[in-house]
Short mmCIF file of C-alpha atoms in Angstrom, two decimals:
data_model
loop_
_atom_site.label_atom_id
_atom_site.label_comp_id
_atom_site.label_asym_id
_atom_site.label_seq_id
_atom_site.Cartn_x
_atom_site.Cartn_y
_atom_site.Cartn_z
CA MET A 1 39.15 97.39 -49.57
CA LYS A 2 38.99 94.10 -47.68
CA VAL A 3 35.62 92.32 -47.40
CA HIS A 4 35.40 90.03 -44.38
CA ASP A 5 32.84 87.32 -44.24
CA GLY A 6 31.36 85.37 -41.42
CA MET A 7 31.13 85.38 -37.63
CA TYR A 8 33.35 83.32 -35.34
CA ILE A 9 30.82 80.95 -33.75
CA ASP A 10 31.44 77.55 -32.15
CA GLY A 11 35.08 77.43 -33.23
CA ALA A 12 34.57 78.33 -36.91
CA TRP A 13 33.93 81.26 -39.22
CA ARG A 14 30.35 80.92 -40.38
CA PRO A 15 28.29 82.93 -42.81
CA ALA A 16 26.14 85.69 -41.20
CA ALA A 17 22.45 85.12 -41.11
CA GLY A 18 21.71 88.45 -42.89
CA THR A 19 23.14 90.26 -45.86
CA GLY A 20 23.91 93.67 -44.30
CA THR A 21 27.44 94.95 -43.91
CA ILE A 22 29.33 97.59 -41.85
CA ALA A 23 31.88 99.84 -43.52
CA VAL A 24 35.06 100.38 -41.59
CA VAL A 25 36.55 103.80 -42.20
CA ASN A 26 40.15 104.91 -41.69
CA PRO A 27 39.65 108.15 -39.65
CA ALA A 28 42.95 109.61 -40.82
CA THR A 29 42.08 109.34 -44.55
CA GLU A 30 38.28 109.15 -44.40
CA GLU A 31 38.45 106.16 -46.76
CA VAL A 32 36.56 102.87 -46.40
CA VAL A 33 39.19 100.20 -45.78
CA ALA A 34 37.02 97.15 -45.02
CA GLU A 35 33.56 95.67 -44.69
CA VAL A 36 32.32 93.23 -42.04
CA PRO A 37 29.00 91.50 -41.64
CA ALA A 38 26.25 93.34 -39.71
CA GLY A 39 25.10 90.63 -37.33
CA SER A 40 21.44 90.01 -36.56
CA ALA A 41 19.57 88.66 -33.57
CA GLN A 42 19.78 85.27 -35.30
CA ASP A 43 23.58 85.44 -35.30
CA VAL A 44 23.57 86.45 -31.64
CA ASP A 45 21.31 83.53 -30.81
CA ALA A 46 23.60 81.06 -32.57
CA ALA A 47 26.62 82.43 -30.70
CA VAL A 48 24.91 82.28 -27.33
CA ARG A 49 23.76 78.76 -27.98
CA ALA A 50 27.28 77.75 -28.82
CA ALA A 51 28.54 79.41 -25.61
CA ARG A 52 25.82 77.76 -23.57
CA ALA A 53 26.69 74.33 -24.96
CA ALA A 54 30.40 74.82 -24.31
CA PHE A 55 30.00 76.10 -20.73
CA PRO A 56 29.62 72.83 -18.74
CA ALA A 57 32.87 71.34 -20.03
CA TRP A 58 34.90 74.54 -19.98
CA SER A 59 33.79 75.53 -16.44
CA ALA A 60 34.76 72.04 -15.27
CA THR A 61 38.34 72.22 -16.55
CA ALA A 62 41.11 72.58 -13.99
CA PRO A 63 42.51 76.06 -13.47
CA ALA A 64 45.88 74.80 -14.74
CA GLU A 65 44.32 73.86 -18.08
CA ARG A 66 42.59 77.20 -18.38
CA ALA A 67 45.95 78.92 -17.56
CA ALA A 68 47.64 76.95 -20.27
CA ARG A 69 45.12 78.14 -22.88
CA LEU A 70 45.46 81.73 -21.71
CA ALA A 71 49.27 81.51 -21.93
CA ALA A 72 48.91 80.21 -25.44
CA LEU A 73 46.61 83.07 -26.23
CA ARG A 74 49.20 85.53 -24.79
CA ASP A 75 51.82 84.04 -27.08
CA ALA A 76 49.49 84.20 -30.12
CA LEU A 77 48.78 87.90 -29.42
CA ALA A 78 52.45 88.63 -28.98
CA ALA A 79 53.36 86.87 -32.24
CA ARG A 80 50.89 89.11 -34.15
CA GLN A 81 51.64 92.33 -32.29
CA ASP A 82 52.88 94.15 -35.36
CA GLU A 83 49.75 93.19 -37.35
CA ILE A 84 47.49 94.11 -34.47
CA ALA A 85 49.14 97.55 -34.16
CA ALA A 86 48.85 98.21 -37.86
CA THR A 87 45.12 97.26 -37.75
CA VAL A 88 44.45 99.54 -34.84
CA THR A 89 46.17 102.35 -36.65
CA GLU A 90 44.02 101.64 -39.73
CA GLU A 91 40.58 101.50 -38.08
CA LEU A 92 41.09 103.80 -35.05
CA GLY A 93 43.79 106.18 -36.32
CA ALA A 94 46.13 105.69 -33.40
CA PRO A 95 49.71 106.80 -34.15
CA PRO A 96 51.89 103.74 -34.84
CA ARG A 97 54.01 104.08 -31.72
CA LEU A 98 50.99 104.30 -29.43
CA ALA A 99 49.27 101.46 -31.33
CA HIS A 100 52.21 99.15 -30.84
CA ALA A 101 53.15 99.93 -27.29
CA VAL A 102 49.72 100.32 -25.76
CA HIS A 103 46.93 99.00 -28.03
CA ALA A 104 48.86 95.83 -29.03
CA GLY A 105 51.30 95.53 -26.12
CA LEU A 106 49.09 95.98 -23.03
CA PRO A 107 46.68 93.13 -23.99
CA VAL A 108 49.61 90.71 -24.02
CA THR A 109 50.43 91.71 -20.47
CA VAL A 110 46.85 91.51 -19.26
CA THR A 111 46.28 88.09 -20.85
CA GLY A 112 49.47 86.78 -19.30
CA SER A 113 48.48 88.16 -15.91
CA TYR A 114 45.41 85.89 -15.80
CA ALA A 115 47.41 82.83 -16.83
CA ASP A 116 49.71 83.60 -13.87
CA LEU A 117 46.86 84.43 -11.44
CA LEU A 118 45.19 81.03 -11.87
CA ALA A 119 48.14 79.33 -10.25
CA THR A 120 47.25 80.88 -6.89
CA TYR A 121 43.62 82.14 -7.08
CA PRO A 122 41.57 80.72 -4.14
CA PHE A 123 38.52 79.15 -5.81
CA GLU A 124 37.82 77.36 -2.57
CA GLU A 125 38.31 78.32 1.08
CA LYS A 126 37.26 77.12 4.56
CA VAL A 127 35.17 79.49 6.68
CA GLY A 128 34.28 77.90 9.98
CA ASN A 129 32.17 74.83 9.26
CA SER A 130 31.63 75.95 5.66
CA THR A 131 33.51 75.44 2.39
CA VAL A 132 33.12 78.51 0.20
CA LEU A 133 33.29 77.91 -3.52
CA LEU A 134 33.77 80.38 -6.28
CA GLU A 135 32.16 79.11 -9.48
CA ALA A 136 31.91 80.52 -13.00
CA VAL A 137 28.83 82.72 -13.63
CA GLY A 138 28.01 81.21 -17.01
CA VAL A 139 27.71 82.81 -20.44
CA ILE A 140 29.07 86.39 -20.69
CA GLY A 141 27.87 88.95 -23.19
CA ALA A 142 30.79 91.35 -23.71
CA ILE A 143 30.09 94.58 -25.47
CA THR A 144 33.39 96.38 -26.14
CA PRO A 145 34.21 99.99 -27.16
CA TRP A 146 36.22 101.45 -30.00
CA ASN A 147 38.72 103.64 -28.09
CA TYR A 148 40.91 100.68 -26.95
CA PRO A 149 39.49 97.96 -29.11
CA LEU A 150 41.80 95.16 -28.03
CA HIS A 151 42.65 96.15 -24.49
CA GLN A 152 39.02 96.58 -23.47
CA LEU A 153 38.12 93.30 -25.17
CA VAL A 154 40.89 91.45 -23.36
CA ALA A 155 40.04 93.11 -20.00
CA LYS A 156 36.68 91.38 -20.22
CA VAL A 157 37.40 88.12 -22.05
CA ALA A 158 40.64 87.04 -20.33
CA PRO A 159 39.19 87.09 -16.74
CA ALA A 160 35.90 85.55 -17.94
CA LEU A 161 37.80 82.64 -19.55
CA ALA A 162 39.99 82.35 -16.47
CA ALA A 163 36.92 82.02 -14.31
CA GLY A 164 35.61 79.22 -16.48
CA CYS A 165 32.94 81.30 -18.28
CA THR A 166 32.19 81.20 -21.95
CA VAL A 167 31.84 84.44 -23.94
CA VAL A 168 30.04 86.13 -26.78
CA VAL A 169 31.75 89.34 -27.88
CA LYS A 170 30.03 92.18 -29.77
CA PRO A 171 32.78 94.68 -30.63
CA ALA A 172 32.17 98.34 -31.52
CA GLU A 173 31.12 98.72 -35.10
CA GLU A 174 33.86 101.33 -35.72
CA THR A 175 36.67 98.93 -34.82
CA PRO A 176 35.69 95.31 -35.63
CA LEU A 177 38.90 94.34 -37.44
CA THR A 178 41.01 94.12 -34.25
CA ALA A 179 38.33 91.87 -32.69
CA ARG A 180 38.48 89.55 -35.65
CA LEU A 181 42.28 89.23 -35.22
CA PHE A 182 41.65 88.40 -31.57
CA ALA A 183 39.20 85.56 -32.49
CA GLU A 184 41.94 84.21 -34.81
CA CYS A 185 44.37 84.22 -31.92
CA VAL A 186 41.85 82.43 -29.69
CA ASP A 187 41.50 79.78 -32.37
CA ALA A 188 45.24 79.45 -32.65
CA ALA A 189 45.55 79.06 -28.88
CA GLY A 190 43.41 75.88 -28.93
CA PHE A 191 40.40 76.93 -26.92
CA PRO A 192 37.49 74.49 -27.32
CA PRO A 193 34.70 75.47 -29.80
CA GLY A 194 32.12 77.76 -28.35
CA VAL A 195 34.21 79.10 -25.49
CA LEU A 196 34.74 82.39 -27.36
CA ASN A 197 32.33 83.61 -30.00
CA LEU A 198 32.40 86.86 -32.01
CA VAL A 199 29.45 88.65 -33.60
CA THR A 200 30.06 91.95 -35.41
CA GLY A 201 27.08 94.23 -35.69
CA LEU A 202 25.34 97.45 -34.65
CA GLY A 203 24.59 98.25 -31.07
CA PRO A 204 20.79 98.62 -31.41
CA VAL A 205 20.55 95.27 -33.23
CA ALA A 206 23.30 92.81 -32.25
CA GLY A 207 24.12 94.56 -28.96
CA GLN A 208 20.53 94.76 -27.86
CA ALA A 209 19.89 91.13 -28.76
CA LEU A 210 22.86 90.09 -26.68
CA VAL A 211 21.71 92.08 -23.65
CA GLU A 212 18.16 90.69 -23.87
CA HIS A 213 19.10 87.08 -24.64
CA GLU A 214 17.86 84.72 -21.85
CA GLY A 215 20.93 82.56 -22.36
CA VAL A 216 23.29 85.33 -21.17
CA ASP A 217 24.06 85.36 -17.51
CA LEU A 218 26.16 88.54 -17.20
CA VAL A 219 26.59 91.52 -19.49
CA SER A 220 29.94 93.39 -19.40
CA PHE A 221 29.83 96.72 -21.14
CA THR A 222 32.27 99.58 -21.64
CA GLY A 223 31.00 102.80 -23.17
CA SER A 224 28.85 105.81 -22.49
CA THR A 225 26.91 106.29 -19.31
CA ALA A 226 23.74 106.86 -21.31
CA VAL A 227 24.03 103.45 -22.96
CA GLY A 228 25.15 101.85 -19.71
CA ARG A 229 21.94 103.05 -18.03
CA ARG A 230 19.84 101.38 -20.68
CA ILE A 231 21.75 98.15 -20.44
CA GLY A 232 21.52 98.10 -16.67
CA ALA A 233 17.79 98.74 -16.84
CA THR A 234 17.24 95.94 -19.29
CA ALA A 235 19.45 93.49 -17.45
CA GLY A 236 17.81 94.43 -14.14
CA GLY A 237 14.46 93.45 -15.50
CA ALA A 238 15.75 89.95 -16.01
CA VAL A 239 17.71 89.97 -12.73
CA LYS A 240 20.89 89.58 -14.81
CA ARG A 241 24.30 90.69 -13.51
CA VAL A 242 26.09 93.57 -15.16
CA ALA A 243 29.62 95.03 -15.10
CA LEU A 244 29.60 98.59 -16.44
CA GLU A 245 32.71 100.66 -17.12
CA LEU A 246 31.32 104.03 -18.17
CA GLY A 247 32.24 107.70 -18.50
CA GLY A 248 34.62 109.93 -16.61
CA LYS A 249 35.52 113.58 -15.92
CA SER A 250 38.68 113.04 -13.95
CA ALA A 251 40.34 115.75 -12.00
CA SER A 252 44.07 116.34 -11.68
CA VAL A 253 44.58 118.30 -8.53
CA ILE A 254 47.86 120.24 -8.14
CA LEU A 255 48.47 121.00 -4.43
CA PRO A 256 51.02 123.38 -3.02
CA GLY A 257 54.48 121.85 -3.03
CA ALA A 258 53.92 119.95 -6.29
CA ASP A 259 56.36 119.94 -9.16
CA LEU A 260 54.15 122.20 -11.27
CA ALA A 261 55.81 121.56 -14.61
CA LYS A 262 55.63 117.80 -14.21
CA ALA A 263 52.04 117.93 -12.96
CA VAL A 264 50.86 120.08 -15.87
CA THR A 265 52.71 118.28 -18.67
CA THR A 266 51.67 114.89 -17.38
CA SER A 267 48.05 115.92 -17.08
CA VAL A 268 48.07 117.40 -20.58
CA ALA A 269 49.67 114.22 -21.88
CA SER A 270 46.86 112.20 -20.31
CA VAL A 271 44.29 114.11 -22.32
CA MET A 272 46.25 114.08 -25.57
CA SER A 273 47.03 110.38 -25.44
CA ASN A 274 44.74 108.41 -27.81
CA SER A 275 43.45 111.83 -28.96
CA GLY A 276 41.63 112.26 -25.67
CA GLN A 277 39.49 109.21 -26.34
CA ARG A 278 40.11 107.90 -22.81
CA CYS A 279 37.50 107.64 -20.09
CA ASN A 280 40.19 108.15 -17.43
CA ALA A 281 41.89 111.17 -18.95
CA PHE A 282 42.63 114.05 -16.56
CA THR A 283 40.39 116.48 -18.42
CA ARG A 284 39.98 118.92 -15.44
CA VAL A 285 43.21 120.38 -14.02
CA LEU A 286 42.74 122.19 -10.69
CA VAL A 287 45.37 124.74 -9.67
CA ARG A 288 45.49 127.05 -6.71
CA THR A 289 44.96 130.72 -7.67
CA ASP A 290 48.48 131.83 -6.86
CA ARG A 291 50.07 129.51 -9.47
CA TYR A 292 47.18 129.31 -11.93
CA GLU A 293 48.44 131.54 -14.74
CA GLU A 294 51.86 129.85 -14.60
CA ALA A 295 50.16 126.48 -15.01
CA VAL A 296 48.06 127.67 -17.94
CA ALA A 297 51.15 128.99 -19.66
CA LEU A 298 52.87 125.64 -19.17
CA ALA A 299 49.89 123.82 -20.69
CA ALA A 300 49.86 126.11 -23.76
CA GLU A 301 53.49 125.22 -24.30
CA ALA A 302 53.01 121.54 -23.69
CA VAL A 303 50.25 121.06 -26.32
CA THR A 304 52.57 122.32 -29.11
CA ALA A 305 54.28 118.87 -28.97
CA TYR A 306 51.04 117.18 -30.08
CA ARG A 307 50.97 117.86 -33.80
CA PRO A 308 47.84 116.49 -35.55
CA GLY A 309 48.72 113.81 -38.00
CA GLU A 310 51.93 112.93 -36.12
CA ARG A 311 51.85 112.54 -32.37
CA LEU A 312 48.06 113.31 -32.18
CA GLY A 313 45.78 111.04 -34.15
CA PRO A 314 42.28 111.71 -35.46
CA LEU A 315 39.05 111.00 -33.61
CA VAL A 316 37.45 107.75 -34.58
CA SER A 317 34.66 109.15 -36.77
CA ALA A 318 33.12 112.23 -38.28
CA ALA A 319 30.35 112.03 -35.67
CA GLN A 320 32.80 111.94 -32.86
CA ARG A 321 34.82 114.84 -34.28
CA ASP A 322 31.63 116.91 -34.65
CA ARG A 323 30.61 116.11 -31.05
CA VAL A 324 33.99 117.27 -29.70
CA VAL A 325 34.00 120.43 -31.82
CA ALA A 326 30.52 121.24 -30.44
CA TYR A 327 31.84 121.04 -26.93
CA VAL A 328 34.77 123.39 -27.86
CA GLU A 329 32.23 125.85 -29.28
CA LYS A 330 30.13 125.49 -26.12
CA GLY A 331 33.17 126.27 -24.01
CA VAL A 332 33.79 129.54 -25.89
CA ALA A 333 30.13 130.41 -25.75
CA GLU A 334 29.92 129.94 -22.00
CA GLY A 335 32.88 132.25 -21.40
CA ALA A 336 35.92 130.00 -21.03
CA ARG A 337 39.24 131.47 -22.26
CA LEU A 338 40.64 129.61 -25.27
CA VAL A 339 44.41 129.28 -24.74
CA ALA A 340 45.24 126.86 -27.46
CA GLY A 341 43.51 125.00 -30.28
CA GLY A 342 39.88 125.67 -31.00
CA PRO A 343 37.06 124.37 -33.22
CA ARG A 344 38.75 124.91 -36.62
CA PRO A 345 40.02 121.69 -38.29
CA PRO A 346 43.84 121.52 -38.10
CA LEU A 347 44.18 119.45 -41.32
CA ASP A 348 42.32 119.29 -44.57
CA ARG A 349 41.63 115.58 -44.33
CA GLY A 350 40.85 113.28 -41.49
CA TYR A 351 38.68 113.53 -38.38
CA TYR A 352 41.18 115.63 -36.40
CA VAL A 353 40.58 118.16 -33.63
CA ALA A 354 43.26 120.56 -32.60
CA PRO A 355 44.77 120.00 -29.14
CA THR A 356 42.79 122.45 -27.02
CA VAL A 357 43.36 124.11 -23.70
CA PHE A 358 40.68 126.19 -21.86
CA ALA A 359 41.40 128.52 -18.93
CA ASP A 360 38.94 130.48 -16.75
CA VAL A 361 36.73 127.41 -16.63
CA THR A 362 34.22 127.41 -13.78
CA PRO A 363 32.80 124.21 -12.18
CA ASP A 364 29.32 124.84 -13.61
CA MET A 365 30.36 125.08 -17.22
CA THR A 366 29.39 122.30 -19.57
CA ILE A 367 33.03 121.50 -20.40
CA ALA A 368 33.67 121.04 -16.69
CA GLN A 369 30.76 118.66 -16.13
CA GLU A 370 30.32 116.52 -19.25
CA GLU A 371 32.61 113.96 -20.82
CA ILE A 372 34.07 115.36 -24.06
CA PHE A 373 36.15 112.41 -25.19
CA GLY A 374 38.60 114.43 -27.25
CA PRO A 375 41.89 116.35 -26.90
CA VAL A 376 40.35 119.07 -24.75
CA VAL A 377 41.66 120.05 -21.27
CA ALA A 378 40.07 122.56 -18.85
CA PHE A 379 41.94 124.47 -16.20
CA LEU A 380 40.03 125.52 -13.06
CA ARG A 381 41.10 127.70 -10.11
CA TYR A 382 40.69 126.75 -6.46
CA GLU A 383 41.28 128.78 -3.31
CA ASP A 384 42.16 126.05 -0.72
CA GLU A 385 42.08 122.30 -0.32
CA GLU A 386 38.44 122.17 0.65
CA ASP A 387 37.49 124.17 -2.43
CA ALA A 388 39.64 121.82 -4.54
CA LEU A 389 37.91 118.77 -3.08
CA ARG A 390 34.50 120.20 -3.69
CA ILE A 391 35.36 120.91 -7.34
CA ALA A 392 37.08 117.53 -7.87
CA ASN A 393 34.09 115.59 -6.47
CA GLY A 394 31.54 117.87 -8.10
CA THR A 395 30.48 115.89 -11.06
CA VAL A 396 28.32 112.78 -11.57
CA TYR A 397 31.47 110.80 -12.48
CA GLY A 398 34.05 109.17 -10.30
CA LEU A 399 36.34 107.01 -12.48
CA ALA A 400 39.85 108.29 -11.98
CA GLY A 401 41.95 111.24 -10.78
CA ALA A 402 45.39 112.50 -9.95
CA VAL A 403 46.93 114.40 -7.05
CA TRP A 404 50.25 116.21 -7.08
CA GLY A 405 52.04 117.56 -3.94
CA GLU A 406 53.94 116.51 -0.83
CA PRO A 407 53.40 112.72 -0.59
CA GLU A 408 51.59 112.70 2.74
CA ALA A 409 49.27 115.59 1.74
CA ALA A 410 48.63 114.08 -1.67
CA VAL A 411 47.68 110.73 -0.21
CA ALA A 412 45.39 112.35 2.34
CA PHE A 413 43.63 114.26 -0.42
CA ALA A 414 43.36 111.21 -2.66
CA ARG A 415 41.62 109.28 0.10
CA ARG A 416 38.86 111.88 0.04
CA MET A 417 38.32 111.81 -3.71
CA GLU A 418 35.26 109.99 -5.02
CA ALA A 419 37.13 108.07 -7.70
CA GLY A 420 37.97 104.43 -8.29
CA GLN A 421 41.61 104.99 -9.14
CA VAL A 422 43.91 107.94 -8.23
CA ASP A 423 47.47 108.49 -9.37
CA ILE A 424 49.81 110.06 -6.81
CA ASN A 425 52.55 112.30 -8.28
CA GLY A 426 52.48 110.54 -11.60
CA GLY A 427 52.04 106.97 -10.41
CA ARG A 428 52.27 104.46 -13.24
CA PHE A 429 49.33 102.43 -14.59
CA ASN A 430 49.18 99.01 -12.94
CA PRO A 431 47.48 96.27 -14.97
CA LEU A 432 47.06 94.15 -11.83
CA ALA A 433 45.18 96.79 -9.87
CA PRO A 434 41.34 97.10 -10.06
CA PHE A 435 39.98 99.61 -12.56
CA GLY A 436 36.47 101.04 -12.32
CA GLY A 437 34.51 103.90 -10.99
CA TYR A 438 32.26 105.49 -8.37
CA LYS A 439 28.88 107.09 -9.08
CA GLN A 440 27.84 107.16 -12.72
CA SER A 441 31.25 105.90 -13.86
CA GLY A 442 30.07 102.39 -13.54
CA VAL A 443 29.54 99.20 -11.57
CA GLY A 444 32.19 96.55 -10.95
CA ARG A 445 35.91 96.35 -11.57
CA GLU A 446 38.24 95.15 -14.33
CA LEU A 447 41.84 93.85 -14.25
CA GLY A 448 43.67 91.72 -11.72
CA ALA A 449 42.01 89.53 -9.12
CA HIS A 450 39.11 91.96 -8.72
CA GLY A 451 38.42 91.65 -12.41
CA LEU A 452 38.35 87.86 -12.19
CA ALA A 453 35.90 88.09 -9.22
CA GLU A 454 33.31 89.79 -11.46
CA TYR A 455 32.78 86.57 -13.31
CA LEU A 456 32.36 84.25 -10.28
CA HIS A 457 29.38 83.15 -8.20
CA THR A 458 29.84 82.42 -4.48
CA LYS A 459 28.49 79.20 -3.05
CA SER A 460 28.84 77.90 0.53
CA LEU A 461 28.64 74.28 1.66
CA GLN A 462 27.88 73.75 5.40
CA PHE A 463 29.20 70.71 7.20
#
């Protein structure tokens, strides 16, 4: 077991103020693999003060200099991609191939995209007799989740640094090791002390202290809608900006004329990827009645490819596994038809849940309304397009979705969906496009130019 000391504050690893530690558990083996310090409000205060002190100089640097540092960070992340992937596998349980390609690979792309964007981003423009300036917000408190521990961190930190902000990161307590590697890469990239600070700790202690700190100008949080509400309420009391990327219950709508096999297998893959621990997974698949049973049969066949312990990893913790199993049991109790999987553990060790497919799910069932965050997909019937739209939009969430069918019809349907991002006939993920949701899926956008804009104030000078 590795014991890690210190917090990364003001450009150096410093001893934590307290003596508490957090155990990091490998969810595939259930063994403790590391310990990290449990940060206190005192640690958060030191990190915010360092970020506050670094902000004037960093925000005044030319965009080209900030781009050069981000390019160096991209290269540092790329050089340690194998180590990052192995760490994600160890603390999250992600299968090695997924860990390398997505968990370690995507952050390199996103970091590089902000280095490139700074060459052309319009921080100043003329509007009539005014000059409009876009200026860094200030100190950012970034609270990041465990499901994509590096990607979600980079999606906040890279645009914040590009904007000229300084940052204090509080990573999820389940996956702090990847965040520590990121801080080492920041250090290697030559960022000035205090521009990026890292405090590991528990949400109710370190996270709460970061949200409440008067030296933090904006809180960026990714996680559950319930926690997002509390953060929004606390920040609102201080008139502090927030960016919230929250839950999802995304619908994949299969229209007449779609390639049914492709639509079903891709939708199922979306839910099985990262063991279903994705806020944008297509967890509700809507199929017209005349092809419904055919689609369900295809799904039952598709999930056989996701063998626990091989292509399907564990859930991040025992608590998360138990939560997902409770939803599966709830689905059975409410009358959904279990087509594949179920609540029984598929392996003797590890926090695994069997890949599960439900049919005969109605829109009012719990598993059709609440985010499960596990490898569980629900198939729902619809009669016509208006019925499909009503079902697709019929949750409190609006993060993502998919539509399958004739291109013109699919686009027309997608325009009517209450979701921040919709894939048409299997459209690929675009790291330059804005990501974020409608309704209770959040506030604000991440990635690309829209992600950079979250960390900027607007000022106008009249002449």
